[in-house]
Coordinates of C-alpha atoms in Angstrom, one line a residue:
Chain I
X19 CA 15.8 36.0 23.1
X20 CA 14.8 32.5 22.0
X21 CA 16.3 29.6 24.0
X22 CA 18.1 26.7 22.4
X23 CA 14.9 24.5 22.1
X24 CA 13.0 27.2 20.2
X25 CA 16.0 27.6 17.8
X26 CA 16.1 23.8 17.4
X27 CA 12.4 23.6 16.6
X28 CA 12.6 26.4 14.1
X29 CA 15.6 24.9 12.3
X30 CA 13.8 21.5 12.4
X31 CA 10.7 22.9 10.8
X32 CA 12.7 24.8 8.2
X33 CA 14.8 21.8 7.2
X34 CA 11.6 19.6 7.1
X35 CA 9.9 22.0 4.8
X36 CA 13.0 22.1 2.6
X37 CA 13.1 18.3 2.6
X38 CA 9.4 17.9 1.8
X39 CA 9.8 20.4 -1.1
X40 CA 12.8 18.5 -2.4
X41 CA 11.0 15.2 -2.3
X42 CA 7.9 16.8 -4.0
X43 CA 10.2 18.2 -6.7
X44 CA 11.6 14.7 -7.4
X45 CA 7.9 13.6 -7.9
X46 CA 7.4 16.6 -10.2
X47 CA 10.4 15.5 -12.3
X48 CA 9.2 11.9 -12.5
X49 CA 5.7 13.0 -13.4
X50 CA 6.8 15.3 -16.2
X51 CA 9.2 12.6 -17.6
X52 CA 6.2 10.2 -17.7
X53 CA 4.0 12.8 -19.3
X54 CA 1.4 12.7 -16.6
X55 CA -1.4 15.3 -16.5
X56 CA -1.8 17.9 -13.7
X57 CA -3.6 15.4 -11.4
X58 CA -1.0 12.8 -12.0
X59 CA 1.8 15.2 -11.2
X60 CA 0.1 16.3 -8.0
X61 CA -0.4 12.6 -6.9
X62 CA 3.2 11.7 -7.6
X63 CA 4.5 14.8 -5.8
X64 CA 2.2 14.0 -2.9
X65 CA 3.4 10.4 -2.7
X66 CA 7.1 11.4 -3.0
X67 CA 6.7 14.1 -0.2
X68 CA 4.3 12.5 2.2
X69 CA 4.2 8.8 1.2
X70 CA 7.1 7.7 3.4
X71 CA 6.0 9.5 6.5
X72 CA 2.4 8.4 6.0
X73 CA 3.4 4.7 5.6
X74 CA 5.5 5.0 8.8
X75 CA 2.5 6.5 10.7
X76 CA 0.2 3.7 9.5
X77 CA 2.7 1.1 10.6
X78 CA 3.2 2.8 14.0
X79 CA -0.6 3.4 14.2
X80 CA 0.0 7.2 14.7
X81 CA -2.6 9.8 13.8
X82 CA -3.0 12.6 12.6
X83 CA -0.7 12.4 9.6
X84 CA 1.6 15.4 8.9
X85 CA -0.5 16.5 6.0
X86 CA -3.8 16.3 7.9
X87 CA -2.3 18.3 10.8
X88 CA -0.7 20.9 8.4
X89 CA -3.0 21.1 5.4
X90 CA -1.2 24.3 4.3
X91 CA 1.6 22.1 2.8
X92 CA -1.0 20.5 0.5
X93 CA -1.7 23.9 -0.9
X94 CA 2.0 24.5 -1.4
X95 CA 2.2 21.2 -3.2
X96 CA -0.8 21.9 -5.5
X97 CA 0.5 25.5 -6.1
X98 CA 4.0 24.2 -7.0
X99 CA 2.6 21.7 -9.4
X100 CA 0.5 24.3 -11.3
X101 CA 3.3 26.8 -11.3
X102 CA 5.8 24.3 -12.5
X103 CA 3.6 23.1 -15.4
X104 CA 3.0 26.7 -16.4
X105 CA 6.7 27.5 -16.2
X106 CA 7.7 24.5 -18.2
X107 CA 5.1 25.4 -20.9
X108 CA 6.2 29.0 -21.2
X109 CA 9.9 28.9 -20.7
X110 CA 12.7 26.4 -21.7
X111 CA 14.0 26.2 -18.2
X112 CA 15.0 22.6 -17.5
X113 CA 15.6 21.5 -13.9
X114 CA 17.3 18.3 -13.3
X115 CA 17.9 15.8 -10.6
X116 CA 21.3 17.5 -9.9
X117 CA 19.4 20.6 -8.7
X118 CA 17.5 18.8 -6.1
X119 CA 20.0 16.3 -4.8
X120 CA 21.2 18.5 -2.0
X121 CA 17.8 19.3 -0.4
X122 CA 17.0 15.6 -1.1
X123 CA 20.1 14.5 1.0
X124 CA 18.9 16.9 3.8
X125 CA 15.4 15.3 3.6
X126 CA 17.0 11.8 3.8
X127 CA 18.8 12.7 7.0
X128 CA 15.8 14.5 8.6
X129 CA 13.2 11.8 7.9
X130 CA 15.6 9.1 9.1
X131 CA 16.2 10.8 12.4
X132 CA 12.5 11.7 13.0
X133 CA 11.3 8.3 11.9
X134 CA 13.7 6.5 14.2
X135 CA 12.8 8.9 17.1
X136 CA 9.1 8.4 16.7
X137 CA 9.4 4.6 16.5
X138 CA 11.6 4.4 19.6
X139 CA 9.2 6.7 21.5
X140 CA 6.4 4.2 20.5
X141 CA 8.4 1.4 22.2
X142 CA 9.7 -0.3 19.0
X143 CA 13.0 -2.3 19.4
X144 CA 16.2 -0.9 17.9
X145 CA 16.4 -2.6 14.5
X146 CA 12.7 -2.2 13.6
X147 CA 12.9 1.4 14.8
X148 CA 15.8 2.1 12.5
X149 CA 13.8 0.5 9.7
X150 CA 10.9 2.9 10.4
X151 CA 13.5 5.7 9.9
X152 CA 14.6 4.1 6.6
X153 CA 11.0 3.6 5.5
X154 CA 10.1 7.3 6.3
X155 CA 13.1 8.4 4.2
X156 CA 12.8 6.1 1.3
X157 CA 9.3 4.8 0.7
X158 CA 8.0 8.1 -0.7
X159 CA 10.5 7.7 -3.5
X160 CA 9.6 4.0 -3.9
X161 CA 5.9 4.7 -4.1
X162 CA 6.6 7.5 -6.6
X163 CA 8.5 5.1 -8.9
X164 CA 6.0 2.2 -8.5
X165 CA 3.1 4.5 -9.6
X166 CA 5.3 5.7 -12.5
X167 CA 5.7 2.1 -13.5
X168 CA 9.5 1.9 -12.9
X169 CA 11.6 -0.3 -10.7
X170 CA 12.4 2.1 -7.8
X171 CA 15.7 3.9 -8.2
X172 CA 16.4 3.4 -4.5
X173 CA 16.5 -0.4 -5.1
X174 CA 18.7 -0.6 -8.1
X175 CA 20.9 2.5 -8.1
X176 CA 24.2 1.2 -6.7
X177 CA 25.0 4.5 -5.0
X178 CA 24.2 4.3 -1.3
X179 CA 20.9 5.9 -0.4
X180 CA 18.8 3.7 2.0
X181 CA 22.1 2.5 3.5
X182 CA 22.9 6.1 4.6
X183 CA 19.5 6.2 6.3
X184 CA 20.2 2.8 7.9
X185 CA 23.5 4.1 9.4
X186 CA 21.9 7.4 10.5
X187 CA 19.2 5.4 12.3
X188 CA 21.7 3.4 14.3
X189 CA 23.5 6.7 15.2
X190 CA 20.3 7.8 16.8
X191 CA 19.8 4.5 18.6
X192 CA 23.3 4.7 20.1
X193 CA 22.9 8.4 20.9
X194 CA 19.8 7.4 23.0
X195 CA 21.6 4.5 24.6
X196 CA 24.6 6.6 25.6
X197 CA 22.2 9.3 26.9
X198 CA 23.3 12.0 24.5
X199 CA 20.9 15.0 24.8
X200 CA 17.9 14.5 22.3
X201 CA 18.7 17.5 20.1
X202 CA 22.3 16.5 19.8
X203 CA 21.4 12.9 19.0
X204 CA 18.9 14.1 16.4
X205 CA 21.5 16.3 14.7
X206 CA 24.2 13.6 14.8
X207 CA 21.8 11.0 13.2
X208 CA 20.4 13.4 10.5
X209 CA 24.0 14.8 9.9
X210 CA 25.5 11.3 9.4
X211 CA 22.8 10.2 7.0
X212 CA 23.0 13.4 5.0
X213 CA 26.8 13.5 5.2
X214 CA 27.1 9.9 3.9
X215 CA 24.7 10.6 1.1
X216 CA 26.5 13.8 0.2
X217 CA 29.9 11.9 0.2
X218 CA 28.3 9.3 -2.2
X219 CA 27.1 12.0 -4.7
Chain J
X13 CA 8.4 -34.4 28.9
X14 CA 6.8 -31.6 26.8
X15 CA 3.0 -31.8 26.4
X16 CA 1.1 -31.7 23.2
X17 CA 0.6 -27.9 23.2
X18 CA 4.4 -27.3 23.5
X19 CA 5.1 -29.7 20.7
X20 CA 2.5 -27.9 18.6
X21 CA 4.0 -24.4 19.3
X22 CA 7.5 -25.7 18.5
X23 CA 6.4 -27.2 15.2
X24 CA 4.4 -24.1 14.4
X25 CA 7.4 -21.8 15.0
X26 CA 9.8 -24.1 13.0
X27 CA 7.4 -24.3 10.0
X28 CA 6.7 -20.5 10.2
X29 CA 10.5 -19.9 10.1
X30 CA 10.9 -22.2 7.2
X31 CA 8.0 -20.5 5.4
X32 CA 9.4 -17.0 6.0
X33 CA 12.7 -18.1 4.7
X34 CA 11.1 -19.6 1.6
X35 CA 9.2 -16.5 0.9
X36 CA 12.3 -14.4 1.5
X37 CA 14.3 -16.6 -0.9
X38 CA 11.6 -16.0 -3.6
X39 CA 12.3 -12.3 -3.1
X40 CA 16.0 -12.9 -3.4
X41 CA 15.5 -14.7 -6.7
X42 CA 13.3 -11.9 -8.0
X43 CA 15.7 -9.2 -6.9
X44 CA 18.7 -11.0 -8.5
X45 CA 16.8 -11.5 -11.8
X46 CA 16.0 -7.7 -11.9
X47 CA 19.6 -6.8 -11.1
X48 CA 18.7 -4.9 -7.9
X49 CA 21.4 -3.7 -5.6
X50 CA 21.9 -5.1 -2.0
X51 CA 19.3 -2.7 -0.6
X52 CA 16.8 -3.6 -3.3
X53 CA 17.3 -7.3 -2.6
X54 CA 16.8 -6.8 1.1
X55 CA 13.6 -4.7 0.5
X56 CA 12.2 -7.3 -2.0
X57 CA 13.0 -10.1 0.4
X58 CA 11.4 -8.3 3.3
X59 CA 8.2 -7.5 1.3
X60 CA 8.0 -11.2 0.2
X61 CA 8.5 -12.6 3.7
X62 CA 6.7 -10.0 5.9
X63 CA 4.5 -8.1 3.4
X64 CA 1.5 -10.4 3.5
X65 CA 1.4 -10.7 7.3
X66 CA 2.0 -7.0 7.8
X67 CA -0.9 -6.0 5.4
X68 CA -3.2 -8.5 7.2
X69 CA -2.2 -6.8 10.5
X70 CA -2.8 -3.3 9.2
X71 CA -6.3 -4.4 7.9
X72 CA -7.1 -6.1 11.2
X73 CA -5.6 -3.2 13.2
X74 CA -3.3 -5.6 15.0
X75 CA 0.0 -4.5 16.5
X76 CA 2.9 -5.2 17.0
X77 CA 3.9 -6.8 13.7
X78 CA 5.8 -10.1 13.6
X79 CA 9.0 -8.3 12.6
X80 CA 8.7 -5.7 15.3
X81 CA 8.1 -8.3 18.0
X82 CA 10.8 -10.7 16.6
X83 CA 13.5 -8.4 15.2
X84 CA 16.0 -11.3 15.1
X85 CA 14.3 -12.4 11.8
X86 CA 15.2 -9.1 10.2
X87 CA 18.9 -9.8 10.9
X88 CA 18.5 -13.3 9.4
X89 CA 17.0 -11.7 6.3
X90 CA 19.8 -9.1 6.0
X91 CA 22.4 -11.8 6.6
X92 CA 20.8 -14.1 4.0
X93 CA 20.8 -11.3 1.4
X94 CA 24.5 -10.5 2.0
X95 CA 25.6 -14.1 2.1
X96 CA 23.6 -14.9 -1.1
X97 CA 25.1 -12.0 -3.0
X98 CA 28.6 -13.1 -1.9
X99 CA 27.9 -16.7 -2.8
X100 CA 26.5 -15.8 -6.2
X101 CA 29.6 -13.7 -7.0
X102 CA 32.1 -16.3 -5.9
X103 CA 30.5 -19.6 -7.1
X104 CA 28.4 -20.6 -10.0
X105 CA 25.7 -22.1 -7.9
X106 CA 22.3 -21.4 -9.4
X107 CA 19.3 -21.8 -7.2
X108 CA 16.0 -21.8 -8.9
X109 CA 12.3 -21.6 -8.1
X110 CA 12.1 -25.4 -8.0
X111 CA 14.4 -25.4 -5.0
X112 CA 12.0 -23.3 -3.0
X113 CA 8.6 -24.5 -4.1
X114 CA 8.3 -27.0 -1.3
X115 CA 9.0 -24.6 1.6
X116 CA 6.9 -22.1 -0.3
X117 CA 3.9 -24.5 -0.3
X118 CA 4.4 -25.0 3.5
X119 CA 4.4 -21.2 3.9
X120 CA 1.2 -20.9 1.9
X121 CA -0.6 -23.4 4.2
X122 CA 0.7 -21.9 7.4
X123 CA 0.0 -18.2 6.6
X124 CA -3.5 -19.2 5.4
X125 CA -4.3 -21.0 8.6
X126 CA -2.8 -18.3 10.9
X127 CA -4.3 -15.4 8.9
X128 CA -7.8 -17.0 9.0
X129 CA -7.4 -17.8 12.7
X130 CA -6.4 -14.3 13.7
X131 CA -9.2 -12.7 11.6
X132 CA -11.9 -15.0 13.2
X133 CA -10.5 -14.2 16.6
X134 CA -10.9 -10.5 15.8
X135 CA -14.6 -11.1 15.1
X136 CA -14.4 -11.0 11.3
X137 CA -17.2 -12.9 9.5
X138 CA -16.3 -16.1 7.6
X139 CA -15.6 -15.0 4.0
X140 CA -13.6 -11.8 4.9
X141 CA -11.7 -14.0 7.5
X142 CA -10.8 -16.5 4.8
X143 CA -9.7 -13.6 2.6
X144 CA -7.4 -12.3 5.4
X145 CA -5.8 -15.8 5.3
X146 CA -5.5 -15.6 1.5
X147 CA -4.0 -12.0 1.8
X148 CA -1.5 -13.2 4.4
X149 CA -0.4 -16.0 2.2
X150 CA -0.3 -14.2 -1.2
X151 CA 0.2 -10.5 -0.8
X152 CA 3.9 -10.8 0.1
X153 CA 4.5 -12.3 -3.4
X154 CA 2.2 -9.7 -5.0
X155 CA 4.0 -6.8 -3.4
X156 CA 7.4 -8.4 -4.4
X157 CA 6.3 -8.5 -8.0
X158 CA 4.7 -5.0 -8.1
X159 CA 7.9 -3.5 -6.8
X160 CA 9.9 -5.5 -9.4
X161 CA 7.6 -4.0 -12.0
X162 CA 6.0 -7.3 -13.1
X163 CA 2.3 -8.4 -13.2
X164 CA 2.2 -10.6 -10.1
X165 CA 2.7 -14.3 -10.8
X166 CA -0.1 -15.2 -8.4
X167 CA -2.6 -13.3 -10.7
X168 CA -1.6 -14.8 -14.0
X169 CA 0.0 -18.2 -13.4
X170 CA -2.9 -20.5 -14.2
X171 CA -1.6 -23.1 -11.6
X172 CA -3.7 -22.8 -8.4
X173 CA -2.0 -20.8 -5.7
X174 CA -4.4 -18.4 -4.0
X175 CA -7.2 -20.9 -4.6
X176 CA -5.4 -23.4 -2.4
X177 CA -5.3 -20.8 0.3
X178 CA -9.0 -20.0 -0.2
X179 CA -9.9 -23.7 0.3
X180 CA -7.6 -24.0 3.3
X181 CA -9.2 -20.9 4.9
X182 CA -12.7 -22.5 4.5
X183 CA -11.4 -25.7 6.1
X184 CA -10.4 -23.7 9.1
X185 CA -13.8 -21.9 9.3
X186 CA -15.6 -25.3 9.2
X187 CA -13.3 -26.8 11.7
X188 CA -14.1 -24.0 14.1
X189 CA -17.9 -24.3 13.3
X190 CA -17.8 -28.1 14.0
X191 CA -15.8 -27.5 17.2
X192 CA -12.8 -29.4 16.1
X193 CA -9.9 -28.8 18.6
X194 CA -7.9 -25.7 17.6
X195 CA -4.6 -27.4 16.9
X196 CA -6.3 -30.1 14.8
X197 CA -8.3 -27.4 12.8
X198 CA -5.1 -25.5 12.2
X199 CA -3.3 -28.6 10.9
X200 CA -6.2 -29.5 8.7
X201 CA -6.4 -26.0 7.2
X202 CA -2.6 -25.7 6.7
X203 CA -2.4 -29.3 5.4
X204 CA -5.1 -28.9 2.9
X205 CA -3.8 -25.6 1.5
X206 CA -0.2 -27.1 1.3
X207 CA -1.5 -30.4 0.0
X208 CA -3.5 -28.8 -2.8
X209 CA -0.6 -26.6 -3.8
X210 CA 1.8 -29.6 -3.8
X211 CA -0.7 -31.6 -6.0
X212 CA -0.7 -28.7 -8.4
X213 CA 3.1 -28.5 -8.8
Chain X
X22 CA -45.2 5.3 3.9
X23 CA -41.4 5.6 4.2
X24 CA -40.1 9.0 5.4
X25 CA -37.5 11.0 3.5
X26 CA -34.5 9.6 5.4
X27 CA -35.5 6.0 4.6
X28 CA -35.8 6.9 0.9
X29 CA -32.5 8.6 1.0
X30 CA -30.8 5.6 2.7
X31 CA -32.4 3.3 0.1
X32 CA -31.2 5.4 -2.8
X33 CA -27.8 5.7 -1.3
X34 CA -27.4 1.9 -0.9
X35 CA -28.7 1.3 -4.5
X36 CA -26.3 3.9 -6.0
X37 CA -23.4 2.6 -3.9
X38 CA -24.1 -0.9 -5.1
X39 CA -24.2 0.3 -8.7
X40 CA -21.0 2.2 -8.2
X41 CA -19.2 -0.8 -6.7
X42 CA -20.3 -3.0 -9.5
X43 CA -19.1 -0.4 -12.1
X44 CA -15.7 -0.1 -10.4
X45 CA -15.5 -3.9 -10.2
X46 CA -16.4 -4.2 -13.9
X47 CA -13.5 -1.8 -14.7
X48 CA -11.3 -4.2 -12.9
X49 CA -12.8 -7.1 -14.9
X50 CA -12.0 -5.4 -18.1
X51 CA -8.4 -4.6 -17.0
X52 CA -7.9 -8.2 -15.9
X53 CA -9.1 -9.7 -19.1
X54 CA -7.0 -7.3 -21.2
X55 CA -3.9 -8.4 -19.2
X56 CA -4.9 -12.1 -19.6
X57 CA -5.0 -12.7 -15.8
X58 CA -6.4 -16.0 -14.5
X59 CA -9.6 -16.2 -12.4
X60 CA -7.8 -15.3 -9.2
X61 CA -6.1 -12.4 -10.8
X62 CA -9.4 -11.1 -12.2
X63 CA -11.0 -11.4 -8.7
X64 CA -8.1 -9.6 -7.1
X65 CA -8.2 -6.7 -9.6
X66 CA -12.0 -6.4 -9.4
X67 CA -11.7 -6.4 -5.6
X68 CA -9.0 -3.7 -5.7
X69 CA -11.0 -1.6 -8.1
X70 CA -14.2 -1.9 -6.1
X71 CA -13.0 -1.8 -2.5
X72 CA -9.4 -0.5 -2.7
X73 CA -10.2 3.2 -2.6
X74 CA -12.7 2.9 0.4
X75 CA -10.4 0.5 2.2
X76 CA -7.4 2.9 1.8
X77 CA -9.5 5.8 3.1
X78 CA -10.6 3.7 6.1
X79 CA -7.0 2.7 6.9
X80 CA -5.9 6.4 6.7
X81 CA -8.9 7.5 8.9
X82 CA -8.3 4.5 11.2
X83 CA -11.9 3.3 10.7
X84 CA -13.1 -0.3 11.1
X85 CA -14.8 -2.4 10.1
X86 CA -14.3 -2.0 6.3
X87 CA -17.3 -2.1 4.0
X88 CA -16.4 -5.6 2.7
X89 CA -15.9 -7.0 6.2
X90 CA -19.3 -5.6 7.3
X91 CA -21.1 -6.6 4.1
X92 CA -19.4 -9.9 3.0
X93 CA -22.3 -10.5 0.7
X94 CA -20.7 -8.1 -1.8
X95 CA -17.6 -10.3 -1.9
X96 CA -19.7 -13.2 -3.1
X97 CA -21.3 -10.9 -5.7
X98 CA -17.8 -10.0 -6.9
X99 CA -16.6 -13.6 -7.1
X100 CA -19.8 -14.7 -8.8
X101 CA -19.5 -11.8 -11.3
X102 CA -15.9 -12.8 -12.1
X103 CA -16.8 -16.5 -12.7
X104 CA -19.9 -15.6 -14.8
X105 CA -18.0 -13.1 -16.8
X106 CA -15.2 -15.5 -17.6
X107 CA -17.7 -18.1 -18.6
X108 CA -19.7 -15.7 -20.8
X109 CA -16.6 -14.4 -22.5
X110 CA -15.5 -18.0 -23.3
X111 CA -18.9 -19.1 -24.7
X112 CA -20.1 -16.0 -26.5
X113 CA -18.5 -13.2 -28.5
X114 CA -20.1 -10.5 -26.5
X115 CA -17.6 -7.7 -26.0
X116 CA -18.2 -5.2 -23.3
X117 CA -16.1 -2.1 -23.3
X118 CA -15.2 0.9 -21.2
X119 CA -18.1 2.9 -22.8
X120 CA -20.6 0.5 -21.3
X121 CA -19.4 1.2 -17.7
X122 CA -18.6 4.9 -17.9
X123 CA -22.0 6.0 -16.6
X124 CA -22.1 3.8 -13.5
X125 CA -18.5 4.7 -13.1
X126 CA -19.3 8.4 -13.0
X127 CA -22.1 7.7 -10.5
X128 CA -19.6 5.8 -8.4
X129 CA -17.1 8.7 -8.6
X130 CA -19.7 11.1 -7.2
X131 CA -20.9 8.8 -4.5
X132 CA -17.5 7.8 -3.2
X133 CA -16.4 11.5 -3.2
X134 CA -19.3 12.6 -1.1
X135 CA -19.2 9.7 1.4
X136 CA -15.3 9.9 1.7
X137 CA -15.4 13.6 2.4
X138 CA -18.4 13.2 4.8
X139 CA -16.6 10.4 6.8
X140 CA -13.4 12.4 7.0
X141 CA -15.1 15.6 8.2
X142 CA -17.0 13.5 10.8
X143 CA -13.6 12.2 12.0
X144 CA -12.5 15.8 12.6
X145 CA -10.2 16.1 9.5
X146 CA -9.7 19.7 8.3
X147 CA -11.3 20.8 5.0
X148 CA -8.6 20.1 2.4
X149 CA -7.4 16.7 3.7
X150 CA -11.1 15.8 4.1
X151 CA -11.7 16.6 0.4
X152 CA -8.6 14.5 -0.4
X153 CA -10.0 11.6 1.5
X154 CA -13.0 11.9 -0.8
X155 CA -10.8 12.0 -3.8
X156 CA -8.8 9.0 -2.5
X157 CA -12.0 7.0 -2.0
X158 CA -13.1 7.7 -5.5
X159 CA -9.9 7.2 -7.4
X160 CA -7.4 5.0 -5.6
X161 CA -9.3 1.8 -6.4
X162 CA -8.6 2.5 -10.1
X163 CA -5.0 3.5 -9.3
X164 CA -4.4 0.2 -7.4
X165 CA -6.0 -1.7 -10.2
X166 CA -3.7 -0.2 -12.8
X167 CA -0.5 -0.5 -10.6
X168 CA -1.2 -4.2 -10.1
X169 CA -1.8 -4.5 -13.9
X170 CA 1.6 -2.9 -14.4
X171 CA 0.3 0.2 -16.1
X172 CA 0.7 3.9 -15.3
X173 CA -2.7 4.6 -13.8
X174 CA -5.2 6.1 -16.3
X175 CA -6.4 8.6 -13.7
X176 CA -2.9 10.1 -13.7
X177 CA -2.3 10.5 -17.4
X178 CA -5.7 10.7 -19.1
X179 CA -6.1 14.4 -19.7
X180 CA -9.9 14.2 -19.3
X181 CA -10.9 15.4 -15.8
X182 CA -11.6 12.6 -13.4
X183 CA -10.0 13.2 -10.0
X184 CA -10.6 16.9 -10.5
X185 CA -14.3 16.3 -10.6
X186 CA -14.0 14.5 -7.3
X187 CA -12.0 17.4 -5.9
X188 CA -14.7 19.9 -6.9
X189 CA -17.4 17.6 -5.5
X190 CA -15.6 17.3 -2.2
X191 CA -15.4 21.1 -1.8
X192 CA -19.1 21.3 -2.6
X193 CA -19.7 19.1 0.4
X194 CA -17.4 21.1 2.6
X195 CA -19.2 24.4 1.7
X196 CA -22.6 22.7 2.1
X197 CA -21.6 21.8 5.7
X198 CA -20.2 25.3 6.3
X199 CA -23.5 27.0 5.1
X200 CA -25.5 24.5 7.2
X201 CA -27.3 22.9 4.2
X202 CA -29.2 19.8 5.4
X203 CA -26.9 16.7 5.3
X204 CA -28.9 14.8 2.6
X205 CA -29.0 17.8 0.4
X206 CA -25.3 18.5 0.8
X207 CA -24.5 14.9 0.0
X208 CA -26.7 15.0 -3.2
X209 CA -25.2 18.3 -4.3
X210 CA -21.6 17.0 -3.8
X211 CA -22.2 13.7 -5.5
X212 CA -24.2 15.4 -8.2
X213 CA -21.6 18.0 -9.1
X214 CA -18.8 15.4 -9.2
X215 CA -20.9 13.0 -11.4
X216 CA -22.2 15.9 -13.5
X217 CA -18.7 17.3 -14.2
X218 CA -17.5 13.8 -15.1
X219 CA -20.4 13.3 -17.4
X220 CA -19.8 16.6 -19.1
X221 CA -16.2 15.6 -19.7
X222 CA -17.1 12.3 -21.4

């Protein structure tokens, strides 16, 4: 029987995969809307999915990056891009932002909690550590929009997005300060960021 | 009685604070003009104030960043954004680029001198070290404009800006080469960059 | 009489110089089209020529950068910018993308091969190593276009560009795996990327 830690790791990996896929799909949508070619769609998906975490790791001077350590996900990304382009050409299925906003909210929570956790573990003070969580969760989307030549949605859409990550990051900081067990603190932080975002939708 | 070094450090910190605030205010102006939300305004202010120095530190592989080491300034930035938005909603006070061009010129000089100094101290040859000074002084503004979906002012405004930083950087390099005392070299470099910019206004 | 390695190194340096110049000229063209000032043209040329390699080095955590180690090339770049602006003002010579597409294709091949090689040497797995080659070869142009406020050509032009780099990178990976001598593998990788690009023109 698996113990609690194993279950937590398994859930964490599953949610992270879902979140990466949701972020990648937001890149797919943006790339199609801008009539990019296959390469362009792959690049924008890659920036949306891995851009935030990679920027966080560059700022924290962490290596290897997630996508260097788990290259399988890059194949998933390339496969998704090719399959999506094929599907869109042969069917009239339209998938919209509404379809990905729930996994996107999960991704927001998860990246916030893991970004803040990694930054605190690297000795970063509270506020910059929270910002590392926010950067992990939001800069993928910001890079996606910059490359698509748009003012980033996260910076002008008045519905809370980065603010949910900001609150979630502080939840993690206070969980650590009050010596809440790590897994619980992680779940509280990710849950509050995701919950606030879901409430705003 | 404080000695000369203490006075220099104090002046340096005060001017740096003024420069960071001026750069942040240029981000505030840009964010308001583009009708960003509060988060967008904070991000653009942060890029304008800390973007150039952070990029320089990534290139030089220096850690911790200024804003990780002095998180208090992040609170100042968030507070300024919230206060400015409140003020702009309740009063009809308009603040314009003219109001910030003097502290901005001070910031240009100071970032140029400190960027060049840090790069030389890390063993960078003269020209790339000068460019690190120029990057510190100008890339905050460039990132601000890229995120706001504009061609950066620093790249198309025909009035000298980066060129002043370039000259100031060389002043520092020659001051070091002719064994001018560090504080004097720093003041000469920052003074010539700021002075040239002021003359161009 | 020079041995084979010396000849290889000499050819490598010559082709790399040609490729950097071609990439810089693509930045010059973009900067002129967008009516940037001299500083803007230098920045865009610098991003186009050194941006891809610098980003690769930041991701791989390699120092010093090419342009820090060989500052002479920065003078070449500044000199080219000033000379080109002077020429364009005094003559009616128009140089177009057609004129630089051959050296650009050479640059594509060379950056692909060297980026993949450096990444494998740093212990990166195959697919991310190939992507490091693609990033070296293409992100200079992507940064150039982002700063010029355009959707990057590499992401929307339907003619293969990054795809040629992708194939070239895999040629290098398989050459290493089948224990082809390094210089031969390098030439095969660079040649296939350049050849595919040339075939697509």
